[in-house]
PDB file of C-alpha atoms in Angstrom:
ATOM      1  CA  UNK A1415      21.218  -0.520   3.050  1.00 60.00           C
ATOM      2  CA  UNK A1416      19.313  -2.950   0.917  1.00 84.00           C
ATOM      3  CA  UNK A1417      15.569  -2.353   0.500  1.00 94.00           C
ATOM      4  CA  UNK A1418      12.836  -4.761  -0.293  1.00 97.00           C
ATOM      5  CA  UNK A1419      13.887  -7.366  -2.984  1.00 97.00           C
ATOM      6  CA  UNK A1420      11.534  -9.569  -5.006  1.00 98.00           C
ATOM      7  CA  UNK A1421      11.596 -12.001  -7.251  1.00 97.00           C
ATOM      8  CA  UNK A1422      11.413 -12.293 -10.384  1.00 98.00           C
ATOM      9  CA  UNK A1423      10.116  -9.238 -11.594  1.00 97.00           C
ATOM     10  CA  UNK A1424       8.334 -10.745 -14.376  1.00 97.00           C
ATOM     11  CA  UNK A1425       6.682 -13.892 -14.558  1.00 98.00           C
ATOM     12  CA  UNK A1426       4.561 -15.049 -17.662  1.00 98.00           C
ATOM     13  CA  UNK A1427       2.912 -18.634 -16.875  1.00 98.00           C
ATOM     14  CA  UNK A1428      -0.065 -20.361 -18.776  1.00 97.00           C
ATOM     15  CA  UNK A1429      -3.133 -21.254 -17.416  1.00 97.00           C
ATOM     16  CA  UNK A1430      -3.634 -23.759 -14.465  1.00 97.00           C
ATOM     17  CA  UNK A1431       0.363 -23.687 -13.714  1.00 98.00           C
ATOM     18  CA  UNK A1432       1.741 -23.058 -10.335  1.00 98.00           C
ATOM     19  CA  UNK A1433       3.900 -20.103  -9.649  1.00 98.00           C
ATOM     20  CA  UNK A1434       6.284 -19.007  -6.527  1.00 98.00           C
ATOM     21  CA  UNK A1435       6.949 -15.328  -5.547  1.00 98.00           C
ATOM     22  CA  UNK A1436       9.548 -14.590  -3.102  1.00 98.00           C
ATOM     23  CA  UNK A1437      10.248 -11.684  -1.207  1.00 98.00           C
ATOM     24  CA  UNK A1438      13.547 -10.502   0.345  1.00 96.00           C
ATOM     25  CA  UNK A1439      12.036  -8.020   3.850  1.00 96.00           C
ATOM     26  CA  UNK A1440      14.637  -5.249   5.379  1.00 94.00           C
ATOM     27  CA  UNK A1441      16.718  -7.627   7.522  1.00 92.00           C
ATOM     28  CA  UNK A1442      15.314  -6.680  11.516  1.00 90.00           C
ATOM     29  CA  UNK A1443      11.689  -6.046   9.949  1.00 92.00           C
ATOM     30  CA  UNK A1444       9.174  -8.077  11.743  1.00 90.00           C
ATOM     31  CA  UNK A1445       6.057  -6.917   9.788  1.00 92.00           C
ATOM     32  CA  UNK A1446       5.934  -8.242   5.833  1.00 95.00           C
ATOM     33  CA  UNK A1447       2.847  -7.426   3.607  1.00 95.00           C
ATOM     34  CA  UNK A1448       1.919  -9.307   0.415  1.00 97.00           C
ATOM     35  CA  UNK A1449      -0.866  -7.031  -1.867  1.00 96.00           C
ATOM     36  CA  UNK A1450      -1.540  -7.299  -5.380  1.00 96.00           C
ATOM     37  CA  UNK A1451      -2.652  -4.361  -8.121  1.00 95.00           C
ATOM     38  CA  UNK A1452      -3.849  -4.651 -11.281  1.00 93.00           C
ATOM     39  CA  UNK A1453      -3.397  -1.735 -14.075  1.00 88.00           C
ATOM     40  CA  UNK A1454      -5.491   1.275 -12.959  1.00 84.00           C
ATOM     41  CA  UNK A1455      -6.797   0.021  -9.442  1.00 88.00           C
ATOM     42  CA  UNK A1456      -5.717   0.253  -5.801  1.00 89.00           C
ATOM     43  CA  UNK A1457      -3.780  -2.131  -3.528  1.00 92.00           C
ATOM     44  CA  UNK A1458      -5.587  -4.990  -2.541  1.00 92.00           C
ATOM     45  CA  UNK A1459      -4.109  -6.329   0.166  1.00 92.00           C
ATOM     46  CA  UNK A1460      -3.769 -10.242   0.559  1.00 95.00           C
ATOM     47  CA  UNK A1461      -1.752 -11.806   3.768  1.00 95.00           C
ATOM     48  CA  UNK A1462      -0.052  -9.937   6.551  1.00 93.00           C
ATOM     49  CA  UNK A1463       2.922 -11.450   8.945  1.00 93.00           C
ATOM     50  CA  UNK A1464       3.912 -10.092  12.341  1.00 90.00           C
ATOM     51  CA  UNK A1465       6.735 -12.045  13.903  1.00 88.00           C
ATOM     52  CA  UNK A1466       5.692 -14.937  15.300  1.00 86.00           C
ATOM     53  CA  UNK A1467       1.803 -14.298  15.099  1.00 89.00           C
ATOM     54  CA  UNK A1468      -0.424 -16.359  13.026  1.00 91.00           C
ATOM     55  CA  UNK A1469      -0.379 -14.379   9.573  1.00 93.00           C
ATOM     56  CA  UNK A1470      -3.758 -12.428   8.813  1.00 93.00           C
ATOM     57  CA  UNK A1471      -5.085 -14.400   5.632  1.00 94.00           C
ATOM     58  CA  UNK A1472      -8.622 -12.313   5.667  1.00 92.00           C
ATOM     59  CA  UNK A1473      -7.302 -11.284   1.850  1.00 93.00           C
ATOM     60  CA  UNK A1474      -6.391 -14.091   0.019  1.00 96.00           C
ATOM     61  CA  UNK A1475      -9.200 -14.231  -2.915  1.00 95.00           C
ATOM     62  CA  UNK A1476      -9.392 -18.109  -2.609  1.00 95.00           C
ATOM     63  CA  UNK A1477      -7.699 -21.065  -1.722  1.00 96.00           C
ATOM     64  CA  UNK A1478      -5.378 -21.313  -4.186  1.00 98.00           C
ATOM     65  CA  UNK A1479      -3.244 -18.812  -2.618  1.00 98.00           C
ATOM     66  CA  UNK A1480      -1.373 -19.751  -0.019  1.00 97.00           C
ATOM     67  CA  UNK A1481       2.105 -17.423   1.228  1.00 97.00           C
ATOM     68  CA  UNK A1482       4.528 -18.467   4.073  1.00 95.00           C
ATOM     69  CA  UNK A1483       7.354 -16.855   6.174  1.00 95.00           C
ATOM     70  CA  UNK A1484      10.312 -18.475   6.899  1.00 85.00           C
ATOM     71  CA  UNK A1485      12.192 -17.814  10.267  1.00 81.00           C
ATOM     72  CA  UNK A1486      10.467 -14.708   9.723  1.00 78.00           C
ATOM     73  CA  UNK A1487      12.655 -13.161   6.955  1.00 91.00           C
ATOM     74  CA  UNK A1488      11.681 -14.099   3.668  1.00 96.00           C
ATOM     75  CA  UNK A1489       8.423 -14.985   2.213  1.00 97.00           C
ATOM     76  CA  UNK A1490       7.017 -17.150  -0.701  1.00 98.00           C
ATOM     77  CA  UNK A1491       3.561 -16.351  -2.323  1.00 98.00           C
ATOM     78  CA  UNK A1492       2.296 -19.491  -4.004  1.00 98.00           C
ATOM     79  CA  UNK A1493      -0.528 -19.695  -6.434  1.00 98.00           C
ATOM     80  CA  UNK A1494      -2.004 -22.551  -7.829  1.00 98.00           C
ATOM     81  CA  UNK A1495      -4.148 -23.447 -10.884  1.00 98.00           C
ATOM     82  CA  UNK A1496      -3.375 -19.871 -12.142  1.00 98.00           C
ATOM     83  CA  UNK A1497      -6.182 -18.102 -14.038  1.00 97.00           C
ATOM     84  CA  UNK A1498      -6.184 -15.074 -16.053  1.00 97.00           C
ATOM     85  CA  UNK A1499      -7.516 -12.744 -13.490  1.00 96.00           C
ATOM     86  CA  UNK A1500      -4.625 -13.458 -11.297  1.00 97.00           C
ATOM     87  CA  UNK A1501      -2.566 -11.512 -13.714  1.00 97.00           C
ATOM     88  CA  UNK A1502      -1.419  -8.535 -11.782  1.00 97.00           C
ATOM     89  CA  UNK A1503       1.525  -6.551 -10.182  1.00 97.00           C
ATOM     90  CA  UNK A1504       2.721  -8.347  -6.885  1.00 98.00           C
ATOM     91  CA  UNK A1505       3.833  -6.138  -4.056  1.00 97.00           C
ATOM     92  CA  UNK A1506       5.325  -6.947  -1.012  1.00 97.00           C
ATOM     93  CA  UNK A1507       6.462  -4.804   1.988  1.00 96.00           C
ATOM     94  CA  UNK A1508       8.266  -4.520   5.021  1.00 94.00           C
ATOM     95  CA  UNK A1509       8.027  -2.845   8.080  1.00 91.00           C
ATOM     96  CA  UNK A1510       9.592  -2.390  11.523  1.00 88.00           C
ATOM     97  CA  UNK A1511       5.983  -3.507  13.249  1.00 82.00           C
ATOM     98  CA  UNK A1512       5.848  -2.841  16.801  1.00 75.00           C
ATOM     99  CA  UNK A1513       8.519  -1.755  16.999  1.00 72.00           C
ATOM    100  CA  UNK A1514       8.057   1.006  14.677  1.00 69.00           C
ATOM    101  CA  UNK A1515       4.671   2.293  16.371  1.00 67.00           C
ATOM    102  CA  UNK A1516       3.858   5.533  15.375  1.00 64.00           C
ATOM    103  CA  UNK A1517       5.853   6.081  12.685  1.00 71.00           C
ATOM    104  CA  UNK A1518       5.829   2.438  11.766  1.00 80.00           C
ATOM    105  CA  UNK A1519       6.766   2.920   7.684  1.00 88.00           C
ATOM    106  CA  UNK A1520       6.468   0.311   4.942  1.00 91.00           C
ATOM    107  CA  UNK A1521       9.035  -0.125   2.380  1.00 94.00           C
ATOM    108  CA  UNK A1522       7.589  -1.824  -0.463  1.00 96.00           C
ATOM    109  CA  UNK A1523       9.538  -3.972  -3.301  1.00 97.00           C
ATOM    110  CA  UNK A1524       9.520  -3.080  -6.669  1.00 96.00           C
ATOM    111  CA  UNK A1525       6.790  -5.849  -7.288  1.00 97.00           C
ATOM    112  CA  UNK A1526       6.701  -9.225  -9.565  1.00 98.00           C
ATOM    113  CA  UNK A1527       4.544  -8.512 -12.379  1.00 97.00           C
ATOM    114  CA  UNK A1528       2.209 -12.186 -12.972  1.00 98.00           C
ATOM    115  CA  UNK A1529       0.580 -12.240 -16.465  1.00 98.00           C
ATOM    116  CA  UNK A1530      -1.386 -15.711 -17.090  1.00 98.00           C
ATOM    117  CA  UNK A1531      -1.803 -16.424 -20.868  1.00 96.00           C
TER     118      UNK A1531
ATOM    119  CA  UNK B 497     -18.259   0.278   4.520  1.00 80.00           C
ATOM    120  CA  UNK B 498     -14.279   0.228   3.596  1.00 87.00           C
ATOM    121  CA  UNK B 499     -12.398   1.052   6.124  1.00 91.00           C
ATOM    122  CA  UNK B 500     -10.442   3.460   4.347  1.00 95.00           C
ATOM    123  CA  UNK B 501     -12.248   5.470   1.833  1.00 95.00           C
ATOM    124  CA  UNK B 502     -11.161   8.296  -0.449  1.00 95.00           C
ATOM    125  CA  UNK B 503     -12.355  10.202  -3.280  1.00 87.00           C
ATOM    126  CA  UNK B 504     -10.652   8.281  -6.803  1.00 84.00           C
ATOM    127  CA  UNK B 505     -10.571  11.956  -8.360  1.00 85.00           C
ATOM    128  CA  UNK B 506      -8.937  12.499 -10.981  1.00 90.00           C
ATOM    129  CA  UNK B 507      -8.328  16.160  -9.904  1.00 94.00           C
ATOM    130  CA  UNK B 508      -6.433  17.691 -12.752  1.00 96.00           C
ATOM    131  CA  UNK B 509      -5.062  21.194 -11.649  1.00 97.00           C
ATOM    132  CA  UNK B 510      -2.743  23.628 -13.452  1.00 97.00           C
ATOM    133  CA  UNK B 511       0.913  24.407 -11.802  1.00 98.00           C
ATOM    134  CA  UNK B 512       1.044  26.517  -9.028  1.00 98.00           C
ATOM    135  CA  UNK B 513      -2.993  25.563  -7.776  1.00 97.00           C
ATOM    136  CA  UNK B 514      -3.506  24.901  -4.218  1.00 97.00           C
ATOM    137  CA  UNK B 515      -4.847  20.853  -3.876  1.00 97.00           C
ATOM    138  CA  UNK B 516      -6.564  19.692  -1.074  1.00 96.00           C
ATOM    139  CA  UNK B 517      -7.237  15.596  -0.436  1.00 93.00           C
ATOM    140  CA  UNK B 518      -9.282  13.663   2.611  1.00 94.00           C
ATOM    141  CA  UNK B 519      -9.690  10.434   3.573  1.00 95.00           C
ATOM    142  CA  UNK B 520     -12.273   8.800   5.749  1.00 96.00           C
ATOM    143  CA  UNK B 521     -11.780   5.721   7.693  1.00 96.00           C
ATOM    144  CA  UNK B 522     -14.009   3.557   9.634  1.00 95.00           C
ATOM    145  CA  UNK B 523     -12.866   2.503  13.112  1.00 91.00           C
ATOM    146  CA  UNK B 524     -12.776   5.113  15.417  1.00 90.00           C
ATOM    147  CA  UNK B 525     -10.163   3.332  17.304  1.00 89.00           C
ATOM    148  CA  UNK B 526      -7.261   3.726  14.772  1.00 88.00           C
ATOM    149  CA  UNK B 527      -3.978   5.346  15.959  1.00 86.00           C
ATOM    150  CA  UNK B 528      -1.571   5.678  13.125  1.00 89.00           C
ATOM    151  CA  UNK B 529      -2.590   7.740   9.947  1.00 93.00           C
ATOM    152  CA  UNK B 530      -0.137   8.133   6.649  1.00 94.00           C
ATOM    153  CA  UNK B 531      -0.264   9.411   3.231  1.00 96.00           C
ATOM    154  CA  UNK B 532       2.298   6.983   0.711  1.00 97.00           C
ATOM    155  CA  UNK B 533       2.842   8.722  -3.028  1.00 97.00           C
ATOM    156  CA  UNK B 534       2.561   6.412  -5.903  1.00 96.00           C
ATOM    157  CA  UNK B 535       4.067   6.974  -8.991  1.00 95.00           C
ATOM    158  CA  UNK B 536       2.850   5.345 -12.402  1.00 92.00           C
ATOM    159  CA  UNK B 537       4.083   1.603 -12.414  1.00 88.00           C
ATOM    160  CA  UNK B 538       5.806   2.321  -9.441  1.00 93.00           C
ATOM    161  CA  UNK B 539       6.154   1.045  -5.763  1.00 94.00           C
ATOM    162  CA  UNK B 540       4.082   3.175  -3.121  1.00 96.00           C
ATOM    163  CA  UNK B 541       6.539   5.422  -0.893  1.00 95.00           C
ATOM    164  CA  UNK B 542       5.727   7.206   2.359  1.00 94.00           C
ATOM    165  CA  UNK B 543       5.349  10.909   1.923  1.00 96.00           C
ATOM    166  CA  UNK B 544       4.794  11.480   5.533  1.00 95.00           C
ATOM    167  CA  UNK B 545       3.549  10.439   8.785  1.00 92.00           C
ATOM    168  CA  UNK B 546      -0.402  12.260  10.105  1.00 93.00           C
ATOM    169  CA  UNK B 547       0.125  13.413  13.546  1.00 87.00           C
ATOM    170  CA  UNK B 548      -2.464  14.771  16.096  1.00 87.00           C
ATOM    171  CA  UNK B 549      -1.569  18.655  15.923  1.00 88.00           C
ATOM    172  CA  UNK B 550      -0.950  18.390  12.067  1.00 89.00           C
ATOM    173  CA  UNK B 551       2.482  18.671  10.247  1.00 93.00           C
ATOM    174  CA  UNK B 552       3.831  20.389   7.864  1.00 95.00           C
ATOM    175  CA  UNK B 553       7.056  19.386   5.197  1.00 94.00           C
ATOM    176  CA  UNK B 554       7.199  22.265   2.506  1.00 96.00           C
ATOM    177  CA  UNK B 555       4.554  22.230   0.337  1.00 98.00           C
ATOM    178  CA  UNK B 556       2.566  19.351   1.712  1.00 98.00           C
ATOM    179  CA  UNK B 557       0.236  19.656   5.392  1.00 97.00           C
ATOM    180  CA  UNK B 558      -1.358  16.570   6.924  1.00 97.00           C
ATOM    181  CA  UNK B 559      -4.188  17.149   9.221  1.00 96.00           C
ATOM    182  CA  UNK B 560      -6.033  14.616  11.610  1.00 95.00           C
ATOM    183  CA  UNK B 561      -9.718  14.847  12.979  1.00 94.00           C
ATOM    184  CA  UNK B 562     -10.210  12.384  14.738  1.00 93.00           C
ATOM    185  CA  UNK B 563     -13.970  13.634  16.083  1.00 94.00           C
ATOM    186  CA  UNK B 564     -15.122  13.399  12.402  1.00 94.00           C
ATOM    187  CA  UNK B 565     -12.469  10.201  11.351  1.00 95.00           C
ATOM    188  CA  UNK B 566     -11.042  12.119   8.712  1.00 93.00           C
ATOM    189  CA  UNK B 567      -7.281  13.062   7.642  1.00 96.00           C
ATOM    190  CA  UNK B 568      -6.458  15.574   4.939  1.00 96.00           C
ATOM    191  CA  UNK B 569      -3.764  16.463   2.602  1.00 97.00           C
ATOM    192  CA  UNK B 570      -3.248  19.806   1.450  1.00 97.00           C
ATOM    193  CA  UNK B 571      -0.618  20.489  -1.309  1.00 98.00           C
ATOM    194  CA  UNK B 572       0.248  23.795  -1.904  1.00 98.00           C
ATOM    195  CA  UNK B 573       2.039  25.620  -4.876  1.00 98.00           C
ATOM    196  CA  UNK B 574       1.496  22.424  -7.201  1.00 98.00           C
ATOM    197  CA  UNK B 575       4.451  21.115  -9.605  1.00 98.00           C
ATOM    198  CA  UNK B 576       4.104  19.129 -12.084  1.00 98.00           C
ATOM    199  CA  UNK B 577       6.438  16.177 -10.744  1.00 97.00           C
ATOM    200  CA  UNK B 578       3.433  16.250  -7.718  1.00 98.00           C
ATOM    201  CA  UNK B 579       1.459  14.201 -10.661  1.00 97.00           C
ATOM    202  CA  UNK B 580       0.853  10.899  -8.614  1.00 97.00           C
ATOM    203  CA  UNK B 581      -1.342   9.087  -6.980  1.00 96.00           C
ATOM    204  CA  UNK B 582      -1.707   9.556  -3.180  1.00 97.00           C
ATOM    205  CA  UNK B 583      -2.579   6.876  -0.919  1.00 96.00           C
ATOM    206  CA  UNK B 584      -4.435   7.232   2.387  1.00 96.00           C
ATOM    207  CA  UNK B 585      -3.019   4.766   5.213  1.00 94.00           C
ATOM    208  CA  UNK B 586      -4.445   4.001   8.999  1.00 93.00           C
ATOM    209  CA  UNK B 587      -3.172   1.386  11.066  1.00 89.00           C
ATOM    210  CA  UNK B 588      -5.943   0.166  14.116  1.00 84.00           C
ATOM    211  CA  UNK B 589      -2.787  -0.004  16.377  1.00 79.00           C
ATOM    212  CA  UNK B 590       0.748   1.674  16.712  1.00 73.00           C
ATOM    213  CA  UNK B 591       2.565  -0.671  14.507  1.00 72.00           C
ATOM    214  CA  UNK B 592       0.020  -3.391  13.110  1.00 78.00           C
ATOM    215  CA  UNK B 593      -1.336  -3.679  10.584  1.00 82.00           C
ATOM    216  CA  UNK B 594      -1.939  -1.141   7.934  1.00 87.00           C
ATOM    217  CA  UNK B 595      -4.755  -0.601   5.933  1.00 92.00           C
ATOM    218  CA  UNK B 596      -4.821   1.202   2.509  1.00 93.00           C
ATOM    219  CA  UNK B 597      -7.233   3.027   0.749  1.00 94.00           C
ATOM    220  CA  UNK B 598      -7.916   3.202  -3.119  1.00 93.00           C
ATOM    221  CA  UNK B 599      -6.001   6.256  -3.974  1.00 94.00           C
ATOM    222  CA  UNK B 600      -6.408   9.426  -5.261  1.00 95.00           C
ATOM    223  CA  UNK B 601      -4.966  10.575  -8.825  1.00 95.00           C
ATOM    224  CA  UNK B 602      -3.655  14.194  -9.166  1.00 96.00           C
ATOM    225  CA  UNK B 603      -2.485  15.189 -12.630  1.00 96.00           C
ATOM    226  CA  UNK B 604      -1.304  18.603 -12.325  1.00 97.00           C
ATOM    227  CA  UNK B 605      -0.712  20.622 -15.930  1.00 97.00           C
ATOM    228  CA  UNK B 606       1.550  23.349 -17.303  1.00 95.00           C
TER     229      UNK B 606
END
């Protein structure tokens, strides 16, 4: 079936510009994950959504991120006033939540690559 | 404190070595434990679930300690496609959320 789908995979914007990523989750996944990664360093995880929960924001670097999740399917990652640090691979995943428990897996996208001239 | 620590490396070990990686975490409460594989510019994907006994899938053995909140990953009879980095996961409850640590890089060389 399909996997995780974002979009788009590239995105090259100039300084202080808006930008929209959207994710596509495994249709039935309650559980979607928004991290970013720059070159050489670890996931740093940024907003997490569990069905109808309120989303866990405790990553989001400032206020000029802001993601949603609508009728808990697909998500949009907005950030404003872009700078050059937010330049960075985007990754979003999906997982069954609860009702994975224990073996509860995420399924990651292939990322949206941000680079802010 | 992160709640997920593990040792960056690099480990660089010739084919055929025997590779052994832990990971620490923080809240004694955690239930759920994973290792994810990352290759360069690529997506993380799971490489297998941690369970309480340990488990075993060819070349690669997860262990759990819970009394000293540590898992391990022992790699056995290296290749070189094992090159990656490996990624230590714990999730506080059965199906919430997931934490990730930094990652740690094995090269492994002819």
């Amino acid at each position: 079936g399909a996997g995780v789908s974002q979009s788009p995979s590239n995105k090259v914007t100039e300084k202080g510009k808006d930008v929209e990523l959207r994710c596509d989750p495994i249709s039935g996944h309650t559980a979607l994950y928004w991290y970013r990664q720059s070159l050489g360093q670890g996931l740093e995880f940024l907003i997490y959504f569990q069905g109808n929960s309120a989303p866990d924001k405790s990553g989001l670097p400032s206020d000029r991120f802001s993601a949603e999740r609508t009728g808990g399917s697909v998500s949009t990652l907005t950030i404003q006033r872009t700078q050059q640090e937010d330049s960075a691979v985007y990754l979003c995943a999906s997982s069954l939540g609860w009702a994975g428990g224990s073996t509860d897996t995420q399924y990651f996208g292939p990322g949206t690559r941000l680079t802010v001239l | 404190r992160k709640e997920v620590e593990q040792d960056p490396g690099p480990f660089n070990v010739p084919e055929g070595a025997t590779v052994a990686f832990n990971c620490t975490y923080s809240n004694s409460a955690s239930q759920s434990f994973f290792w994810y594989r990352q290759d360069c510019r690529k997506e993380p994907k799971l490489l297998m679930s941690v369970y309480s006994s340990g488990n075993e899938d060819g070349r690669f053995t997860a262990q759990l300690n819970r009394a000293s909140q540590y898992i391990s990953l022992l790699i056995r009879d290296s290749k070189l496609s094992d090159s990656a980095t490996y990624l230590c996961v714990v999730q506080r409850k059965r199906g919430g959320k997931s934490t990730f640590g930094d990652g740690t890089t094995l090269t492994v060389k002819p």
